[in-house]
Coordinates of C-alpha atoms and ligand atoms in Angstrom, one line a residue:
M7 CA -69.6 -43.7 -105.4
M8 CA -67.8 -47.3 -105.4
R9 CA -66.0 -46.5 -108.1
V10 CA -64.6 -43.2 -106.4
L11 CA -63.5 -45.0 -103.4
A12 CA -61.5 -47.9 -105.4
F13 CA -59.9 -45.2 -107.0
L14 CA -58.8 -43.2 -103.8
A15 CA -57.9 -46.7 -102.3
A16 CA -55.4 -47.2 -105.2
L17 CA -53.8 -43.8 -104.9
P18 CA -51.1 -44.7 -102.4
L19 CA -49.8 -47.0 -105.2
L20 CA -49.4 -44.0 -107.6
A21 CA -47.7 -42.1 -105.5
P22 CA -43.9 -42.0 -106.7
A23 CA -41.1 -44.0 -104.3
Q24 CA -39.3 -41.9 -102.0
K25 CA -36.5 -40.1 -103.8
L26 CA -33.0 -41.0 -102.5
F27 CA -30.9 -38.1 -101.1
P28 CA -28.2 -37.3 -103.7
P29 CA -24.8 -37.8 -103.3
L30 CA -22.2 -34.8 -103.7
R31 CA -18.8 -34.2 -104.4
I32 CA -17.4 -31.9 -101.1
V33 CA -13.7 -31.3 -102.1
G34 CA -11.4 -33.1 -104.4
N35 CA -11.4 -37.0 -103.6
L36 CA -13.8 -36.4 -101.1
Y37 CA -17.7 -37.1 -101.4
Y38 CA -20.9 -36.9 -99.3
V39 CA -22.9 -40.2 -99.5
G40 CA -25.2 -40.5 -96.3
D41 CA -28.6 -39.2 -96.2
D42 CA -30.1 -35.7 -95.0
D43 CA -29.1 -36.6 -91.6
L44 CA -26.5 -39.4 -90.9
S45 CA -23.3 -38.6 -92.7
S46 CA -21.3 -40.8 -94.5
Y47 CA -17.9 -40.0 -96.4
L48 CA -16.3 -41.6 -99.5
I49 CA -12.8 -40.9 -100.1
V50 CA -11.6 -42.3 -103.6
T51 CA -8.2 -43.0 -104.2
P52 CA -6.3 -45.0 -107.1
Q53 CA -5.6 -47.9 -104.7
G54 CA -9.3 -48.0 -103.4
D55 CA -11.4 -46.1 -101.5
I56 CA -12.2 -45.4 -97.6
L57 CA -15.6 -45.4 -96.4
I58 CA -16.6 -43.3 -93.2
N59 CA -19.9 -44.4 -91.2
T60 CA -22.7 -46.8 -92.6
G61 CA -25.5 -45.5 -90.7
Y62 CA -28.5 -48.4 -89.9
E63 CA -28.6 -51.7 -91.8
W64 CA -31.2 -50.0 -94.2
S65 CA -29.1 -47.6 -95.2
V66 CA -26.5 -49.8 -96.9
P67 CA -28.3 -50.1 -100.0
D68 CA -28.7 -46.2 -100.4
I69 CA -25.1 -46.1 -99.9
R70 CA -24.8 -48.4 -102.7
S71 CA -26.8 -46.5 -104.9
R72 CA -25.1 -43.3 -104.1
V73 CA -21.8 -44.6 -104.5
T74 CA -22.6 -46.0 -108.0
E75 CA -24.5 -42.6 -109.0
L76 CA -21.1 -41.2 -108.3
G77 CA -19.7 -43.5 -110.7
F78 CA -17.6 -45.7 -108.6
K79 CA -17.7 -49.2 -107.5
L80 CA -18.7 -50.5 -103.9
S81 CA -16.3 -53.1 -104.3
D82 CA -13.6 -50.6 -104.5
I83 CA -13.9 -49.7 -100.5
K84 CA -11.2 -51.1 -99.0
I85 CA -11.2 -49.5 -95.5
L86 CA -14.3 -48.9 -93.3
L87 CA -13.9 -46.4 -90.8
V88 CA -16.8 -45.2 -88.2
T89 CA -17.1 -41.6 -85.9
H90 CA -18.8 -43.9 -82.9
A91 CA -20.5 -47.3 -82.6
H92 CA -23.9 -46.3 -81.9
S93 CA -26.5 -48.0 -84.5
D94 CA -27.1 -44.8 -86.5
H95 CA -23.6 -44.7 -88.0
A96 CA -22.3 -48.5 -87.3
A97 CA -25.5 -50.6 -87.8
G98 CA -24.4 -50.8 -91.4
E99 CA -20.6 -51.6 -90.7
A100 CA -21.0 -55.8 -90.9
E101 CA -22.9 -55.8 -93.8
M102 CA -20.8 -53.2 -95.8
K103 CA -17.7 -55.3 -94.7
R104 CA -19.8 -58.6 -96.3
L105 CA -20.6 -56.7 -99.5
T106 CA -16.9 -55.3 -99.9
G107 CA -14.5 -57.2 -98.0
A108 CA -12.8 -54.0 -96.6
K109 CA -11.0 -53.9 -93.3
M110 CA -12.9 -52.5 -90.5
V111 CA -10.5 -50.1 -88.9
A112 CA -11.2 -48.3 -85.7
M113 CA -10.3 -46.9 -82.3
Q114 CA -8.6 -49.4 -80.0
E115 CA -11.1 -48.1 -77.4
E116 CA -14.0 -48.7 -79.6
V117 CA -13.1 -51.8 -80.7
E118 CA -15.2 -53.7 -78.1
L119 CA -18.2 -52.0 -78.8
L120 CA -18.1 -52.7 -82.6
E121 CA -17.4 -56.5 -82.0
T122 CA -20.1 -56.9 -79.4
G123 CA -22.7 -55.0 -81.6
G124 CA -23.4 -52.1 -79.1
K125 CA -23.9 -54.5 -75.8
T126 CA -20.8 -52.8 -73.9
D127 CA -22.5 -49.1 -74.3
F128 CA -22.6 -47.7 -71.3
L129 CA -25.6 -45.8 -71.9
F130 CA -27.5 -48.1 -74.4
G131 CA -26.1 -51.4 -73.3
N132 CA -29.6 -52.9 -73.1
S133 CA -30.9 -51.9 -76.5
N134 CA -30.2 -50.3 -79.8
W135 CA -27.9 -53.3 -80.3
F136 CA -26.7 -53.7 -84.3
P137 CA -24.7 -56.6 -86.1
P138 CA -21.2 -57.0 -84.3
V139 CA -18.3 -56.4 -86.9
K140 CA -15.0 -57.9 -86.4
V141 CA -12.2 -55.0 -86.2
D142 CA -9.1 -55.9 -88.5
R143 CA -6.8 -53.0 -87.3
A144 CA -7.1 -51.4 -83.9
L145 CA -5.7 -47.6 -84.1
K146 CA -4.2 -45.2 -81.5
D147 CA -4.8 -41.4 -81.0
G148 CA -3.0 -39.7 -83.7
E149 CA -2.1 -42.9 -85.8
K150 CA -2.5 -42.3 -89.3
I151 CA -4.3 -44.3 -92.3
E152 CA -2.9 -44.0 -95.9
L153 CA -4.4 -45.3 -98.9
G154 CA -3.6 -44.2 -102.3
G155 CA -1.7 -41.2 -101.6
T156 CA -4.4 -40.2 -98.8
V157 CA -3.4 -39.6 -95.5
L158 CA -6.1 -39.5 -92.7
T159 CA -5.3 -38.8 -89.4
A160 CA -7.6 -40.5 -86.6
Y161 CA -8.2 -38.6 -83.3
L162 CA -9.6 -40.2 -79.8
H163 CA -12.2 -38.0 -78.9
P164 CA -14.1 -39.9 -75.9
G165 CA -17.1 -39.3 -73.9
H166 CA -20.1 -39.6 -76.5
T167 CA -18.7 -43.0 -76.6
K168 CA -15.7 -44.3 -75.0
G169 CA -14.0 -44.7 -78.3
S170 CA -15.4 -41.7 -80.4
A171 CA -12.9 -40.4 -83.4
S172 CA -12.6 -37.8 -85.5
Y173 CA -10.4 -37.6 -88.5
A174 CA -8.4 -35.1 -90.3
L175 CA -7.4 -35.0 -94.2
D176 CA -5.6 -32.6 -96.5
V177 CA -7.4 -32.4 -99.7
A178 CA -5.8 -30.5 -102.7
D179 CA -7.9 -29.1 -105.5
G180 CA -7.7 -26.6 -107.9
G181 CA -4.2 -25.3 -106.8
K182 CA -5.5 -24.9 -103.4
T183 CA -4.8 -27.2 -100.0
Y184 CA -8.2 -27.5 -97.7
H185 CA -7.8 -29.0 -94.2
V186 CA -10.8 -31.0 -93.8
L187 CA -11.9 -32.6 -90.2
I188 CA -14.6 -35.2 -90.0
A189 CA -15.3 -34.2 -86.4
N190 CA -17.2 -36.5 -83.5
L191 CA -18.7 -33.9 -81.3
G192 CA -18.9 -34.2 -77.8
N193 CA -22.4 -34.4 -77.4
I194 CA -24.3 -36.1 -74.4
N195 CA -27.2 -38.3 -75.2
D196 CA -30.0 -37.9 -73.2
G197 CA -30.0 -40.2 -70.1
T198 CA -26.1 -40.0 -69.4
V199 CA -25.0 -39.4 -65.9
L200 CA -21.4 -37.5 -65.6
L201 CA -20.6 -38.0 -61.8
H202 CA -20.1 -41.6 -60.3
N203 CA -21.2 -43.1 -63.6
P204 CA -20.2 -46.7 -62.5
K205 CA -20.4 -47.6 -66.3
Y206 CA -17.8 -45.1 -67.1
P207 CA -16.0 -43.7 -64.3
N208 CA -13.7 -41.6 -66.5
I209 CA -16.5 -40.0 -68.4
V210 CA -16.0 -36.3 -67.2
Q211 CA -12.1 -36.6 -67.7
D212 CA -12.9 -37.6 -71.3
F213 CA -15.1 -34.8 -72.3
V214 CA -12.7 -32.6 -70.7
R215 CA -9.8 -34.0 -72.5
T216 CA -12.2 -34.3 -75.8
F217 CA -12.8 -30.4 -75.5
E218 CA -9.3 -29.5 -74.8
A219 CA -7.9 -31.6 -77.7
Q220 CA -10.5 -30.5 -80.2
E221 CA -10.0 -26.7 -79.5
Q222 CA -6.6 -27.2 -80.6
L223 CA -7.4 -28.4 -83.9
H224 CA -8.5 -26.2 -86.9
C225 CA -9.8 -26.9 -90.3
D226 CA -11.1 -25.0 -93.4
I227 CA -14.2 -27.6 -94.0
F228 CA -15.8 -28.7 -91.1
L229 CA -18.0 -32.2 -91.4
S230 CA -19.5 -34.3 -88.7
S231 CA -21.1 -37.4 -87.9
H232 CA -24.8 -35.8 -88.7
A233 CA -25.4 -33.4 -91.6
G234 CA -27.4 -31.1 -89.4
Q235 CA -24.2 -30.5 -87.3
F236 CA -22.2 -28.6 -89.8
G237 CA -25.2 -27.3 -91.7
L238 CA -25.0 -29.3 -95.0
L239 CA -28.2 -28.2 -96.2
R240 CA -27.2 -24.5 -95.6
K241 CA -24.3 -24.4 -97.4
W242 CA -25.5 -27.0 -100.4
H243 CA -28.9 -27.7 -101.9
P244 CA -29.4 -30.7 -104.2
G245 CA -28.8 -29.7 -107.7
D246 CA -26.2 -27.4 -106.8
K247 CA -22.7 -27.3 -108.9
Y248 CA -19.6 -28.5 -107.6
D249 CA -17.6 -25.8 -105.3
P250 CA -15.4 -26.8 -102.5
N251 CA -15.4 -23.3 -101.2
R252 CA -19.3 -23.5 -100.3
F253 CA -18.1 -25.5 -97.6
V254 CA -15.0 -23.4 -96.3
D255 CA -16.7 -21.9 -93.1
P256 CA -13.4 -21.7 -90.5
D257 CA -15.6 -20.3 -87.7
A258 CA -18.0 -23.1 -88.0
Y259 CA -15.9 -26.1 -86.0
P260 CA -14.9 -23.8 -83.1
R261 CA -18.2 -22.5 -82.8
A262 CA -19.8 -26.0 -82.8
V263 CA -17.3 -27.3 -80.2
A264 CA -17.9 -24.5 -77.9
R265 CA -21.8 -25.2 -78.1
T266 CA -21.4 -28.7 -77.2
E267 CA -18.8 -27.8 -74.5
A268 CA -21.0 -25.3 -73.1
K269 CA -24.1 -27.9 -73.0
F270 CA -21.5 -30.4 -71.1
L271 CA -20.4 -27.8 -68.7
Q272 CA -24.0 -26.8 -67.8
Q273 CA -25.4 -30.3 -67.0
L274 CA -22.0 -30.9 -65.0
Q275 CA -22.8 -27.8 -62.8
E276 CA -26.6 -29.1 -62.8
E277 CA -25.6 -32.4 -61.4
R278 CA -22.9 -31.1 -59.0
E279 CA -25.7 -28.9 -57.5
E280 CA -27.9 -31.8 -57.1
E281 CA -25.3 -33.8 -55.3
Q282 CA -24.7 -30.7 -53.2
A283 CA -28.3 -30.1 -52.2
W284 CA -28.7 -33.9 -51.1
K285 CA -25.6 -33.7 -49.1
D286 CA -26.7 -30.5 -47.3
H287 CA -30.3 -32.5 -46.9
L288 CA -28.2 -35.3 -45.1
K289 CA -26.2 -32.7 -42.5
F290 CA -29.5 -31.2 -41.9
K291 CA -31.1 -34.5 -41.0
D292 CA -28.1 -34.9 -38.5
T293 CA -28.5 -32.1 -36.9
I294 CA -32.3 -32.8 -35.8
P295 CA -32.2 -33.3 -31.9
Q296 CA -33.3 -36.9 -31.6
Q297 CA -36.2 -37.4 -29.3
F298 CA -35.1 -39.9 -26.9
Ligands
ZN16 ZN1 -24.4 -41.8 -80.8

């Protein structure tokens, strides 16, 4: 009996280490180096590489392994970008910058959030902090980032954070040009207040502006901050061979924008109804005759 118990106690040690989510080539010089939830993108050029999003601090060694598995070098990363400065996408930026010596490039409106490690976030300001990262170059809406013949256009899509950004690029492969958009969707985190938010007075206008701007953009290949938002595991399974056409889905992006906009409008409507109910309640109190 004792021997059986001792054997059972030793079993977890025999279990294989958790397998790393594999990296994949999406199209041309664009690779996915994130996990099954948190997206990270590597763009490889002859003059060095661009990394978009690092995930958490603990994601960094995994990203390094995926970059190496693809046959590239982490030290070739010259530019770091982020879709928005929340810990699940940006907490590894400081460590990645230390490892690579790359320049952190970010939207002007996101600089403070990155440099304070999340302490100035309108929603998560008291928690979810991450190692601060110094921004080397601040971007304006529509500004271009160029490296080794690849040109990315950065779009300011605020609301989720004040400086959320999407990145568009054209990738040529097999005689075709693919319009790729790595979009930061206008998702509303639980606990966000839209009306009269003292920490983000323009939040409603920013979300409205983002949805309008996102509706003007078009792409063949839609990618996003989270794998589930663009259905990575519906379109590709570990072991599948390279085929950029599996990611071509021009309707997926407008559908995703419409879905997030509908959620925003619903919450806005609910907050307005609550506010109206409160005003009516106050008015009703005024009409009650005073006793004395
Ligand atoms: Zn977020």
